[in-house]
Each structure stands twice: as structure tokens, then as C-alpha cells.
Amino acid sequence: MSMINKTTRLGASLLVMGVLAACGAEPIDDEAIAEKNESVDALYDKAFNTLNSKEYKPAIEKFEEVERQHPYSPWASQAQVMAAYSAYRGGYYEDAIVILDRFVKLHPTHKAAPYAYYLKALCYYIQITDVGRDQKMTEEARQALKDVIARYPDSEYAQDAKLKLDLTSDHLAGKEMEIGRYYLERDEYAAAVSRFKYVVDSYETTSHIPEALHRLVECYLRLGVVGEAKKYAAVLGHNFPGSDWYQYSYKMIKGNLSPEEKEDVFDKYLKVL
């Protein structure tokens, strides 16, 4: 063998060793290499099958791989939405929101944009906690649902968003009622009045209105402001004449509650936070 051939082979060997060293001497990922040689539809199908198998984290990665390898194909934008959906299904809500925000920024007029805004709202909505806890997530859900309704008022997503918006309002009103009762139980009537008025003014379509009106009657009577108590009792009677809350308010105004009714009306729903 000539000296030239030996030198050439040695150089080639050193080159291979250098590449392995640069890669940390990790084994070659045959699957990754195969994926890089796959067509876009094959990559997408593999990601979709992974999603159907409920392997949500791998599905996110595979859909993102579609976008990385074929950024200018029609599949890329669809893969973004599906990556977000995979994250939503897997409970990776923050990841889903990040992906969706990026999608609508890049594709504001895409046909999937209404769904992207709706899915983002769902990511917040599904995390709503009970009324006894902090309602920051409820506020986020409320704003995101309003965004869907404002942007796409005639869409099917807007119709569902309106229904869910009612529930978020009920949650937020419930939180205000919980705090109002807390003040009422401690005879802090001015603070309680502020909370109950806020419910009446801001959440007038929720299920909490009859009680909020009654609690205002109760607070004002305890403060000795009979005129205001009668005003709210009249509003309660006009709008909810058949409710137990109106019956309580009416009897309180007349001053003829029985001992049992007094105990009931003062204690009903009062809870310490």
C-alpha cells in the first residue's frame, strides 16, 4: 500500500473519530434519521397516530417536528394547532397557550384561528377552581372567552363561549358573596355592603342576585338605614317575588320573623373563609 493511500485512510478515520467526539460519542438515532427522510404527510400521520394513542407529550414533539422540517408547507400551520391540542389533552395547559399565542401571531387570518382562540380559552376554563380559592384563573378564562365572542360572534365557538362565560361570572360572583358573608358574620356591615353591591352591579345575570339583594336588606337594617333596606327589598320583590330570600327580606322589614326564621336567615350560607 502506498504512503498516499495510508495517509488518506488515516485522515478519513480521524475525521470519523472527530465527528463522534463532537457528538459526545452518542449512538446514532436511526429513527431520527429516518424521520428526517420522511415526507411531510408521513410525519404528520405518525404524529396523529401518536396523539390517538394518548401519548400526548410525544405527539407534541412530533407535530412540532412537522413544522420544523416543513415550515412553509400547508401542514406546518395545521401541525401547530394539533401540537396545541395535544398539549391541551395532556394537561400541559401553559404549553398549549404558548403554542396558540404563537400560532395566532403568525397566522391571524388562518381558518383555524377561531378554534385557536377558543382552545386557549378552554385551557384557562378547565383550570377554574372552586369559589373558595383564588379566582385569577377564572378571570383569565373570562377574558379569553370574551375575546372569542368579540372576534368571532357568529361562530359555533362563540355560542359555547357564551355558555361558559356565564359559569365564570357565577364563579366570580360566588367569590364576592363568600367574602361578603365573611364580613357580615363579623358585623363589618359597610365592608359587606360593598361586596354585595358589587355582585348586584357587576353580575346581574348570575344565580347569586337574590341572596345579594337580601343581604343588602339585612346589612342596612343592622346599620339602621331603613330607607336603603326597603329599596333593595322592593327590587328583590319585583324581580324574585317567589324566592325564599324575598320572604326573609319582607319579614325582616316588617319585623315579624319567628325565632326559627331569624336563626335561619342569619346563618344560611354564612361560612368562615
XYZ file of C-alpha atoms in Angstrom:
273
model
C 0.000 0.000 0.000
C 1.382 3.389 -0.967
C 2.125 6.086 1.556
C -0.543 8.279 -0.081
C -3.301 5.667 0.399
C -2.286 5.140 4.030
C -2.399 8.868 4.653
C -5.846 9.136 3.017
C -7.297 6.285 5.100
C -5.788 7.721 8.282
C -7.286 11.109 7.536
C -10.716 9.578 6.949
C -10.512 7.654 10.226
C -9.544 10.753 12.132
C -12.434 12.633 10.549
C -14.948 9.992 11.677
C -13.460 9.998 15.176
C -13.734 13.774 15.264
C -17.432 13.663 14.327
C -18.145 11.057 17.013
C -16.305 13.132 19.588
C -18.253 16.228 18.621
C -21.479 14.295 19.120
C -20.408 13.136 22.553
C -19.893 9.634 21.202
C -23.665 9.077 21.408
C -25.158 6.232 19.353
C -26.775 7.211 16.093
C -30.567 7.588 16.373
C -31.777 5.595 13.379
C -35.391 6.632 13.970
C -34.494 10.330 13.983
C -32.555 9.910 10.728
C -35.481 8.033 9.203
C -37.906 10.776 10.245
C -35.762 13.407 8.578
C -36.103 11.497 5.321
C -39.885 11.053 5.614
C -42.398 13.020 3.615
C -44.451 15.672 5.373
C -47.658 13.649 5.231
C -45.901 10.603 6.692
C -44.535 12.718 9.547
C -47.970 14.191 10.181
C -49.619 10.761 10.156
C -47.093 9.491 12.676
C -47.814 12.467 14.952
C -51.559 11.973 14.586
C -51.312 8.279 15.425
C -49.261 9.136 18.496
C -51.991 11.539 19.599
C -54.649 8.872 19.061
C -52.588 6.570 21.271
C -52.889 9.206 24.022
C -49.127 9.720 24.104
C -49.573 13.450 24.385
C -46.052 14.660 25.107
C -44.503 12.666 22.214
C -47.365 13.842 19.998
C -46.489 17.474 20.746
C -42.886 16.828 19.746
C -43.847 15.011 16.551
C -46.243 17.739 15.420
C -43.550 20.324 16.129
C -41.160 18.230 14.039
C -43.544 18.563 11.095
C -43.329 22.334 11.403
C -39.543 22.326 11.807
C -38.905 20.186 8.760
C -41.575 21.686 6.505
C -42.106 25.263 7.748
C -43.612 26.565 4.504
C -45.981 23.699 3.780
C -49.734 23.819 4.488
C -49.103 21.059 7.021
C -46.950 23.313 9.207
C -49.762 25.573 10.467
C -52.088 22.628 10.980
C -49.354 20.834 12.916
C -49.057 23.854 15.220
C -52.742 23.667 16.089
C -52.522 19.928 16.637
C -49.476 20.351 18.864
C -51.517 22.766 20.987
C -54.444 20.344 21.053
C -52.107 17.528 22.139
C -50.833 19.748 24.956
C -54.411 20.557 25.985
C -55.411 16.893 26.031
C -52.327 16.014 28.043
C -52.974 18.724 30.637
C -49.987 20.817 29.578
C -52.099 23.953 29.519
C -49.321 26.518 29.723
C -47.531 24.850 26.809
C -50.749 24.855 24.804
C -51.311 28.568 25.445
C -47.762 29.413 24.332
C -48.204 27.420 21.103
C -51.603 29.000 20.409
C -50.354 32.541 21.028
C -47.562 31.913 18.551
C -49.970 30.435 16.025
C -52.404 33.381 16.003
C -49.492 35.800 15.836
C -48.093 34.062 12.754
C -51.448 33.207 11.154
C -54.051 35.787 12.259
C -56.326 35.123 9.266
C -55.937 31.341 9.163
C -59.176 29.356 9.012
C -58.171 27.654 12.280
C -57.683 30.972 14.117
C -61.198 30.947 15.690
C -60.555 27.475 17.048
C -57.135 28.549 18.335
C -58.678 31.375 20.365
C -61.392 29.014 21.622
C -58.880 26.336 22.617
C -56.853 28.935 24.510
C -59.999 29.905 26.427
C -60.618 26.246 27.238
C -57.094 25.944 28.641
C -57.990 28.600 31.212
C -61.574 27.455 31.694
C -60.702 23.883 32.588
C -58.435 25.141 35.372
C -61.160 27.103 37.188
C -61.119 26.189 40.855
C -63.871 26.294 43.457
C -65.184 29.642 44.700
C -63.325 29.365 47.994
C -59.944 29.780 46.294
C -58.167 32.485 44.311
C -60.045 33.265 41.108
C -57.189 34.525 38.904
C -57.679 31.617 36.510
C -61.398 32.390 36.346
C -60.562 35.965 35.367
C -58.211 34.684 32.643
C -60.898 32.315 31.348
C -63.490 35.090 31.399
C -61.282 37.410 29.337
C -60.334 34.685 26.850
C -63.988 33.687 26.367
C -64.953 37.328 25.808
C -62.183 37.511 23.206
C -63.687 34.587 21.287
C -67.152 36.173 21.356
C -65.856 39.592 20.274
C -63.683 38.282 17.422
C -65.993 35.606 16.043
C -69.535 36.452 17.208
C -71.260 34.268 14.610
C -69.082 31.195 15.060
C -70.030 27.963 16.786
C -67.222 28.674 19.241
C -68.851 31.949 20.295
C -72.072 30.145 21.195
C -70.288 27.752 23.523
C -68.102 30.564 24.863
C -71.232 32.469 25.933
C -72.441 29.488 27.956
C -69.071 29.067 29.631
C -68.840 32.807 30.264
C -71.992 32.588 32.369
C -70.331 29.982 34.564
C -67.174 32.068 35.016
C -69.356 35.015 36.047
C -71.152 32.790 38.535
C -67.805 31.695 39.992
C -66.570 35.255 40.383
C -69.873 36.380 41.902
C -69.714 33.418 44.260
C -66.290 34.532 45.439
C -67.600 38.029 46.163
C -70.549 36.563 48.065
C -68.204 34.391 50.118
C -66.208 37.451 51.164
C -69.369 39.476 51.814
C -70.687 36.776 54.144
C -67.334 36.726 55.907
C -67.697 40.448 56.734
C -71.371 40.077 57.609
C -70.677 37.337 60.133
C -68.164 39.636 61.814
C -70.593 42.573 61.913
C -68.473 44.544 59.434
C -71.539 45.760 57.607
C -70.016 48.523 55.470
C -67.457 46.100 54.010
C -70.185 43.517 53.442
C -72.406 46.069 51.689
C -69.557 46.897 49.294
C -69.205 43.243 48.254
C -72.921 42.573 47.871
C -73.422 45.770 45.843
C -70.586 44.745 43.546
C -72.351 41.447 42.855
C -75.633 43.217 42.085
C -73.953 45.757 39.804
C -71.450 43.510 38.019
C -73.020 40.033 37.899
C -76.701 40.760 37.423
C -77.363 37.600 35.387
C -75.955 35.142 37.935
C -77.738 32.913 40.402
C -76.384 34.936 43.344
C -78.518 38.057 42.807
C -81.494 37.134 45.038
C -79.230 36.428 48.000
C -77.086 39.513 47.333
C -80.185 41.736 47.378
C -81.416 40.134 50.583
C -78.004 40.543 52.247
C -78.119 44.242 51.402
C -81.516 44.458 53.119
C -80.065 42.640 56.113
C -76.941 44.826 56.301
C -78.833 48.103 56.000
C -81.335 47.073 58.661
C -78.489 46.238 61.007
C -76.940 49.631 60.225
C -80.276 51.321 60.918
C -80.603 52.651 57.344
C -84.178 51.529 56.841
C -84.786 53.514 53.635
C -81.978 51.678 51.775
C -83.152 48.349 53.176
C -86.676 48.971 51.845
C -85.299 49.986 48.451
C -83.406 46.728 47.983
C -86.320 44.710 49.372
C -88.548 46.291 46.704
C -86.065 45.394 43.961
C -85.892 41.848 45.299
C -89.680 41.559 45.457
C -90.107 42.919 41.928
C -87.586 40.576 40.324
C -87.798 37.479 42.529
C -91.221 37.573 44.223
C -91.356 33.834 44.798
C -87.890 33.368 46.274
C -87.180 32.461 49.888
C -84.815 35.434 50.026
C -87.684 37.837 49.358
C -89.788 36.201 52.045
C -86.927 36.672 54.508
C -86.435 40.302 53.493
C -90.161 41.078 53.670
C -90.469 39.645 57.157
C -87.301 41.399 58.316
C -88.685 44.726 57.099
C -91.962 44.012 58.922
C -90.071 42.865 61.994
C -92.071 39.672 62.405
C -89.565 36.909 61.783
C -90.062 33.938 64.085
C -87.065 32.876 66.231
C -86.532 29.902 63.939
C -86.613 32.093 60.830
C -84.211 34.580 62.401
C -81.726 31.822 63.070
C -82.150 30.504 59.529
C -81.829 33.820 57.737
C -78.825 34.979 59.749
C -76.935 31.720 59.422
C -77.910 30.499 55.961
C -74.838 30.202 53.724
C -72.645 32.064 56.200
C -69.234 30.409 56.145
C -65.863 31.306 57.533
C -63.262 31.571 54.762
